[in-house]
């Protein structure tokens, strides 16, 4: 298969930032995706429907002329989010999920939830009105190994939460482990999961060596949840290419300036928005499953969220496409994933 035409896809997990950074990255996403679930971890976070409305207006103002893009907004859950706020979010029509960041788990998550027990009122309201809970599934206790944080979260938080709120619609975001993939596959009730391109393409060796085996620390491969062992990458690939509608595309594209990445305490996040579909195509192609890409990228997500599938089409061709060494990012620059390398698939329309 040398060309692949698909229904225009959506990105079900995206960081767009704000201000000049937003203006720099949004055109990349709008080139490929019709819609995206926009993460609320700004500083300060998007904790209310009113803030989400303002952020949405700033995003729409940054959409390039001639492009069509619809931001699907989310609220940042805190220990104090009242049930009323959930109802306002639902009534707005533009808030499509509420994001649970365990406090301290990742970039700008200091105001996140310290104990899910404090969010009972919000969860009850969400369950009642069908508002999805989007979960960053990692525990944050210092004594838990960074590579085990998702697995421990699954047992300590996810399972009890789903037992207490069995009808609450949940998305296990950017899953990175075999355990999470199997849990989502086998669970009862309304649950889905997003999978990033980088977790389909790389295992944790990528953090510490080049593709040809040269040792060195590679900050542009550092994201949260961190890349895992090869057996986990294989399990994610199996899930993504299985045709199971619970698994869908979410890039978790998370831009940070070059200086914030190449740093003694570098920020977590891989920037994949500029070549997202090309990267996913490479992963699906390597698994012999290009015929499953459309379901994963364009069908399962809208069906899960209860939104219409997109009408337009996109075409990918098997022809080399060069990833630039860096891209403009306001006054700074950003190093995309696979910078300076050539990818096997290009977007043609
Ligand atoms: C994200 C960011 O930079 O906002 N970083 C990341 O590594 N994925 C936050 C997140 O989604 O965890
Ligand atoms: Zn994210």
Short mmCIF file of C-alpha atoms and ligand atoms in Angstrom, two decimals:
data_model
loop_
_atom_site.label_atom_id
_atom_site.label_comp_id
_atom_site.label_asym_id
_atom_site.label_seq_id
_atom_site.Cartn_x
_atom_site.Cartn_y
_atom_site.Cartn_z
CA UNK A 1 0.00 0.00 0.00
CA UNK A 2 1.62 3.27 -1.13
CA UNK A 3 -1.21 5.72 -0.64
CA UNK A 4 -3.72 5.84 2.14
CA UNK A 5 -6.78 8.09 2.13
CA UNK A 6 -8.58 8.50 5.40
CA UNK A 7 -11.40 10.41 6.98
CA UNK A 8 -9.89 13.59 8.42
CA UNK A 9 -8.60 12.68 11.89
CA UNK A 10 -8.86 14.36 15.30
CA UNK A 11 -6.31 14.58 18.10
CA UNK A 12 -7.90 13.46 21.38
CA UNK A 13 -5.07 14.77 23.62
CA UNK A 14 -3.16 17.93 22.77
CA UNK A 15 -1.24 20.73 24.51
CA UNK A 16 -1.63 24.04 22.67
CA UNK A 17 -0.22 26.41 25.34
CA UNK A 18 -1.08 30.11 25.00
CA UNK A 19 0.14 33.44 23.54
CA UNK A 20 3.04 33.28 21.05
CA UNK A 21 3.55 29.55 21.69
CA UNK A 22 -0.07 28.87 20.76
CA UNK A 23 0.31 30.91 17.58
CA UNK A 24 3.43 28.92 16.67
CA UNK A 25 2.03 25.42 17.17
CA UNK A 26 -1.64 25.66 16.24
CA UNK A 27 -1.08 25.75 12.44
CA UNK A 28 0.69 22.38 12.65
CA UNK A 29 -2.29 20.74 14.29
CA UNK A 30 -4.85 22.50 12.09
CA UNK A 31 -3.04 21.22 8.97
CA UNK A 32 -3.89 17.63 9.90
CA UNK A 33 -6.65 17.51 12.46
CA UNK A 34 -10.19 18.84 12.32
CA UNK A 35 -10.57 18.92 16.10
CA UNK A 36 -8.51 18.37 19.21
CA UNK A 37 -9.16 17.82 22.90
CA UNK A 38 -7.19 20.73 24.35
CA UNK A 39 -5.44 20.13 27.65
CA UNK A 40 -6.12 22.69 30.42
CA UNK A 41 -2.68 22.73 32.10
CA UNK A 42 -1.95 26.39 31.44
CA UNK A 43 -0.44 28.54 34.14
CA UNK A 44 -2.85 29.34 35.82
CA UNK A 45 -4.89 26.25 34.85
CA UNK A 46 -8.23 26.31 33.06
CA UNK A 47 -10.39 25.41 36.06
CA UNK A 48 -13.73 26.94 35.06
CA UNK A 49 -16.06 27.06 32.10
CA UNK A 50 -15.55 30.84 31.96
CA UNK A 51 -11.77 30.37 31.64
CA UNK A 52 -12.30 27.65 29.04
CA UNK A 53 -14.48 30.04 27.02
CA UNK A 54 -11.74 32.71 27.02
CA UNK A 55 -9.06 30.17 26.13
CA UNK A 56 -11.24 28.82 23.32
CA UNK A 57 -11.63 32.36 21.94
CA UNK A 58 -7.83 32.82 21.97
CA UNK A 59 -7.37 29.52 20.15
CA UNK A 60 -9.97 30.38 17.52
CA UNK A 61 -8.29 33.76 16.99
CA UNK A 62 -5.00 31.92 16.29
CA UNK A 63 -6.42 29.55 13.65
CA UNK A 64 -4.68 30.40 10.36
CA UNK A 65 -6.83 32.02 7.67
CA UNK A 66 -8.42 29.39 5.46
CA UNK A 67 -7.99 26.58 7.99
CA UNK A 68 -10.87 24.96 9.81
CA UNK A 69 -10.22 23.76 13.33
CA UNK A 70 -12.46 23.19 16.31
CA UNK A 71 -10.94 23.17 19.80
CA UNK A 72 -12.73 20.79 22.17
CA UNK A 73 -12.16 22.30 25.59
CA UNK A 74 -11.48 20.61 28.92
CA UNK A 75 -11.54 21.72 32.55
CA UNK A 76 -8.71 21.15 35.00
CA UNK A 77 -10.09 19.27 38.01
CA UNK A 78 -8.99 20.44 41.46
CA UNK A 79 -9.80 19.27 44.98
CA UNK A 80 -12.40 22.05 45.04
CA UNK A 81 -14.18 21.78 41.68
CA UNK A 82 -17.88 22.09 42.62
CA UNK A 83 -20.60 19.95 41.03
CA UNK A 84 -22.13 23.20 39.70
CA UNK A 85 -19.05 23.80 37.58
CA UNK A 86 -19.60 20.44 35.91
CA UNK A 87 -23.16 21.46 35.06
CA UNK A 88 -21.96 24.79 33.64
CA UNK A 89 -19.39 22.89 31.59
CA UNK A 90 -22.00 20.53 30.23
CA UNK A 91 -24.39 23.39 29.41
CA UNK A 92 -21.66 25.31 27.58
CA UNK A 93 -21.60 22.80 24.73
CA UNK A 94 -17.88 23.41 24.19
CA UNK A 95 -16.39 21.59 27.21
CA UNK A 96 -15.96 17.92 26.34
CA UNK A 97 -14.04 16.53 29.29
CA UNK A 98 -12.61 17.19 32.74
CA UNK A 99 -8.95 16.40 33.26
CA UNK A 100 -7.63 14.69 36.37
CA UNK A 101 -3.96 15.43 37.04
CA UNK A 102 -2.71 13.88 40.25
CA UNK A 103 -1.00 16.84 41.97
CA UNK A 104 2.63 17.05 40.91
CA UNK A 105 2.43 14.32 38.24
CA UNK A 106 3.55 16.43 35.29
CA UNK A 107 4.01 19.89 33.73
CA UNK A 108 1.82 22.51 35.51
CA UNK A 109 0.00 20.02 37.69
CA UNK A 110 0.64 21.66 41.09
CA UNK A 111 -3.05 22.55 41.46
CA UNK A 112 -4.07 19.00 40.57
CA UNK A 113 -6.01 16.59 42.73
CA UNK A 114 -4.32 15.55 46.00
CA UNK A 115 -6.83 12.76 46.72
CA UNK A 116 -9.63 11.57 44.42
CA UNK A 117 -11.76 11.19 47.56
CA UNK A 118 -12.12 14.98 47.52
CA UNK A 119 -13.76 14.95 44.09
CA UNK A 120 -16.77 12.78 44.85
CA UNK A 121 -19.25 15.59 44.16
CA UNK A 122 -17.68 16.39 40.81
CA UNK A 123 -17.48 12.71 39.79
CA UNK A 124 -21.14 12.16 40.70
CA UNK A 125 -22.16 15.13 38.58
CA UNK A 126 -20.00 14.00 35.68
CA UNK A 127 -21.42 10.50 35.84
CA UNK A 128 -24.95 11.92 35.90
CA UNK A 129 -24.54 14.23 32.90
CA UNK A 130 -22.19 12.02 30.85
CA UNK A 131 -19.13 14.31 31.08
CA UNK A 132 -15.95 12.25 30.43
CA UNK A 133 -13.15 12.16 33.00
CA UNK A 134 -9.75 12.28 31.29
CA UNK A 135 -7.11 10.74 33.49
CA UNK A 136 -3.37 11.27 33.71
CA UNK A 137 -2.79 7.84 35.22
CA UNK A 138 0.33 8.08 37.36
CA UNK A 139 0.80 8.11 41.11
CA UNK A 140 3.19 10.72 42.39
CA UNK A 141 4.55 9.36 45.69
CA UNK A 142 8.31 9.78 45.75
CA UNK A 143 8.89 6.17 46.79
CA UNK A 144 7.28 4.70 43.64
CA UNK A 145 9.73 4.11 40.79
CA UNK A 146 9.03 6.46 37.85
CA UNK A 147 8.70 3.50 35.49
CA UNK A 148 6.04 1.88 37.74
CA UNK A 149 3.83 4.90 38.32
CA UNK A 150 1.19 4.02 35.75
CA UNK A 151 0.88 0.41 36.86
CA UNK A 152 0.56 1.44 40.52
CA UNK A 153 -2.03 4.10 39.60
CA UNK A 154 -4.07 1.46 37.82
CA UNK A 155 -4.32 -0.66 40.97
CA UNK A 156 -4.46 2.07 43.60
CA UNK A 157 -6.66 4.67 41.90
CA UNK A 158 -8.18 3.56 38.61
CA UNK A 159 -9.77 0.29 39.70
CA UNK A 160 -11.32 1.70 42.92
CA UNK A 161 -12.53 4.81 41.10
CA UNK A 162 -14.25 2.78 38.41
CA UNK A 163 -15.78 0.51 41.06
CA UNK A 164 -17.23 3.57 42.82
CA UNK A 165 -18.40 5.28 39.61
CA UNK A 166 -19.11 2.44 37.19
CA UNK A 167 -21.07 4.59 34.73
CA UNK A 168 -18.54 7.46 34.66
CA UNK A 169 -17.14 7.76 31.15
CA UNK A 170 -13.35 7.69 31.39
CA UNK A 171 -10.37 8.07 29.09
CA UNK A 172 -7.11 6.60 30.36
CA UNK A 173 -4.85 9.15 28.68
CA UNK A 174 -1.57 8.40 26.90
CA UNK A 175 -1.28 4.82 28.16
CA UNK A 176 2.25 3.46 28.19
CA UNK A 177 2.08 -0.03 29.68
CA UNK A 178 0.87 -3.51 28.84
CA UNK A 179 -1.13 -3.50 32.08
CA UNK A 180 -3.05 -0.35 31.10
CA UNK A 181 -3.70 -1.60 27.55
CA UNK A 182 -5.05 -4.92 28.83
CA UNK A 183 -7.10 -3.23 31.53
CA UNK A 184 -8.82 -0.96 29.01
CA UNK A 185 -9.36 -3.84 26.59
CA UNK A 186 -11.01 -6.04 29.24
CA UNK A 187 -12.80 -3.54 31.51
CA UNK A 188 -16.58 -3.35 31.79
CA UNK A 189 -18.30 -0.04 31.20
CA UNK A 190 -17.52 3.16 29.33
CA UNK A 191 -13.74 3.45 29.04
CA UNK A 192 -11.32 4.42 26.31
CA UNK A 193 -7.62 5.19 26.02
CA UNK A 194 -5.45 7.47 23.93
CA UNK A 195 -2.05 6.34 22.65
CA UNK A 196 0.73 8.66 21.45
CA UNK A 197 2.85 8.16 18.34
CA UNK A 198 6.07 8.26 20.36
CA UNK A 199 4.96 5.45 22.67
CA UNK A 200 4.17 3.35 19.58
CA UNK A 201 7.54 4.08 17.98
CA UNK A 202 10.02 4.11 20.85
CA UNK A 203 10.95 2.24 23.98
CA UNK A 204 12.97 3.66 26.88
CA UNK A 205 16.29 2.97 25.16
CA UNK A 206 15.53 6.03 23.02
CA UNK A 207 16.12 8.19 26.09
CA UNK A 208 19.68 6.97 26.38
CA UNK A 209 20.96 6.17 22.89
CA UNK A 210 20.54 6.94 19.21
CA UNK A 211 18.86 4.55 16.78
CA UNK A 212 22.28 3.25 15.74
CA UNK A 213 23.29 2.56 19.34
CA UNK A 214 25.44 5.59 20.22
CA UNK A 215 25.09 6.34 23.95
CA UNK A 216 23.90 9.74 25.18
CA UNK A 217 21.06 11.43 27.06
CA UNK A 218 18.33 12.54 24.67
CA UNK A 219 16.01 15.07 26.30
CA UNK A 220 13.68 15.34 23.31
CA UNK A 221 12.54 11.79 24.00
CA UNK A 222 11.65 12.61 27.60
CA UNK A 223 7.92 12.84 28.27
CA UNK A 224 5.47 11.79 30.95
CA UNK A 225 4.48 9.09 31.37
CA UNK A 226 8.05 8.16 30.50
CA UNK A 227 8.81 5.69 27.66
CA UNK A 228 8.75 2.08 28.86
CA UNK A 229 10.34 -1.27 27.95
CA UNK A 230 9.95 -2.85 24.51
CA UNK A 231 7.33 -5.35 25.75
CA UNK A 232 5.10 -2.40 26.65
CA UNK A 233 5.61 -0.72 23.29
CA UNK A 234 4.59 -4.00 21.65
CA UNK A 235 1.45 -4.20 23.79
CA UNK A 236 0.48 -0.63 22.85
CA UNK A 237 1.02 -1.38 19.18
CA UNK A 238 -1.17 -4.47 19.51
CA UNK A 239 -3.90 -2.39 21.15
CA UNK A 240 -3.72 0.50 18.66
CA UNK A 241 -3.80 -1.79 15.62
CA UNK A 242 -6.40 -4.23 17.03
CA UNK A 243 -9.40 -2.39 15.63
CA UNK A 244 -10.84 -2.20 19.17
CA UNK A 245 -12.83 1.08 19.30
CA UNK A 246 -11.66 1.78 22.86
CA UNK A 247 -8.25 2.86 21.54
CA UNK A 248 -7.82 6.14 19.70
CA UNK A 249 -5.29 8.73 18.65
CA UNK A 250 -4.02 11.33 21.13
CA UNK A 251 -0.65 12.83 20.30
CA UNK A 252 0.06 14.39 23.71
CA UNK A 253 2.14 16.77 21.63
CA UNK A 254 3.65 18.94 24.38
CA UNK A 255 5.80 21.82 23.15
CA UNK A 256 8.63 23.21 25.27
CA UNK A 257 11.35 25.54 24.00
CA UNK A 258 14.72 24.02 23.12
CA UNK A 259 16.25 25.68 26.19
CA UNK A 260 13.63 24.20 28.52
CA UNK A 261 14.30 20.71 27.11
CA UNK A 262 18.09 20.84 26.83
CA UNK A 263 18.48 21.76 30.46
CA UNK A 264 19.84 20.36 33.73
CA UNK A 265 16.20 19.85 34.76
CA UNK A 266 14.56 19.45 31.36
CA UNK A 267 10.79 19.66 30.87
CA UNK A 268 8.73 16.59 29.98
CA UNK A 269 7.04 16.53 26.59
CA UNK A 270 7.62 15.46 22.99
CA UNK A 271 6.62 17.77 20.18
CA UNK A 272 4.89 15.65 17.54
CA UNK A 273 2.06 17.85 16.22
CA UNK A 274 3.90 18.96 13.08
CA UNK A 275 4.26 15.40 11.72
CA UNK A 276 1.78 13.49 13.82
CA UNK A 277 0.03 11.44 11.18
CA UNK A 278 3.28 10.67 9.38
CA UNK A 279 4.63 9.25 12.66
CA UNK A 280 1.52 7.16 13.33
CA UNK A 281 1.59 5.88 9.73
CA UNK A 282 5.15 4.70 10.27
CA UNK A 283 4.17 2.80 13.41
CA UNK A 284 1.08 1.20 11.83
CA UNK A 285 3.01 0.35 8.65
CA UNK A 286 5.77 -1.37 10.63
CA UNK A 287 3.09 -3.48 12.30
CA UNK A 288 1.53 -4.33 8.90
CA UNK A 289 -1.68 -2.60 10.00
CA UNK A 290 -2.13 0.51 7.85
CA UNK A 291 -5.70 -0.61 7.20
CA UNK A 292 -6.39 -0.03 10.91
CA UNK A 293 -5.09 3.55 10.99
CA UNK A 294 -8.36 5.19 9.93
CA UNK A 295 -10.37 3.61 12.74
CA UNK A 296 -7.77 4.61 15.32
CA UNK A 297 -7.22 8.14 13.98
CA UNK A 298 -10.64 9.17 12.69
CA UNK A 299 -13.48 6.92 13.85
CA UNK A 300 -13.06 5.55 17.37
CA UNK A 301 -12.51 8.97 19.01
CA UNK A 302 -15.65 10.74 17.75
CA UNK A 303 -17.71 7.62 18.41
CA UNK A 304 -16.47 7.47 22.02
CA UNK A 305 -17.10 11.18 22.63
CA UNK A 306 -20.49 11.05 20.89
CA UNK A 307 -19.46 13.57 18.23
CA UNK A 308 -19.98 13.34 14.46
CA UNK A 309 -17.20 11.85 12.37
CA UNK A 310 -15.46 14.37 10.13
CA UNK A 311 -16.56 14.77 6.53
CA UNK A 312 -13.23 15.64 4.88
CA UNK A 313 -10.41 13.33 3.79
CA UNK A 314 -6.62 13.27 4.06
CA UNK A 315 -4.12 11.37 1.94
CA UNK A 316 -0.78 9.96 3.01
CA UNK A 317 1.75 8.69 0.50
CA UNK A 318 4.82 6.56 0.94
CA UNK A 319 7.38 9.23 0.09
CA UNK A 320 10.11 10.65 2.28
CA UNK A 321 9.40 13.74 4.33
CA UNK A 322 12.12 15.65 6.13
CA UNK A 323 11.61 16.81 9.71
CA UNK A 324 13.32 20.21 10.23
CA UNK A 325 16.08 20.49 12.85
CA UNK A 326 13.96 23.05 14.66
CA UNK A 327 10.79 25.09 14.31
CA UNK A 328 9.96 28.65 15.41
CA UNK A 329 8.33 28.91 18.86
CA UNK A 330 7.60 32.55 19.70
CA UNK A 331 10.96 34.11 20.54
CA UNK A 332 12.44 30.65 20.96
CA UNK A 333 12.64 27.49 18.92
CA UNK A 334 11.31 24.02 19.39
CA UNK A 335 12.94 20.73 18.46
CA UNK A 336 10.35 18.33 17.04
CA UNK A 337 10.54 14.61 17.62
CA UNK A 338 12.81 13.00 14.97
CA UNK A 339 14.35 16.42 14.18
CA UNK A 340 16.65 16.30 11.17
CA UNK A 341 15.47 12.80 10.22
CA UNK A 342 13.46 11.64 7.30
CA UNK A 343 10.08 9.95 7.75
CA UNK A 344 8.68 7.34 5.39
CA UNK A 345 5.21 8.85 4.88
CA UNK A 346 4.10 12.32 3.77
CA UNK A 347 0.81 14.08 3.90
CA UNK A 348 -0.37 15.13 0.45
CA UNK A 349 -3.80 16.61 0.90
C1 LIG B 1 2.81 17.50 29.18
C2 LIG B 1 3.08 19.00 29.12
O1 LIG B 1 4.21 19.39 28.86
O2 LIG B 1 2.14 19.78 29.31
N1 LIG B 1 4.05 16.78 29.17
C3 LIG B 1 4.26 15.49 28.80
O3 LIG B 1 5.37 15.00 28.97
N2 LIG B 1 3.30 14.78 28.26
C4 LIG B 1 1.97 17.19 30.36
C5 LIG B 1 1.36 15.82 30.33
O4 LIG B 1 0.49 15.52 29.51
O5 LIG B 1 1.73 14.99 31.17
ZN1 LIG B 2 -0.55 15.58 27.94
#
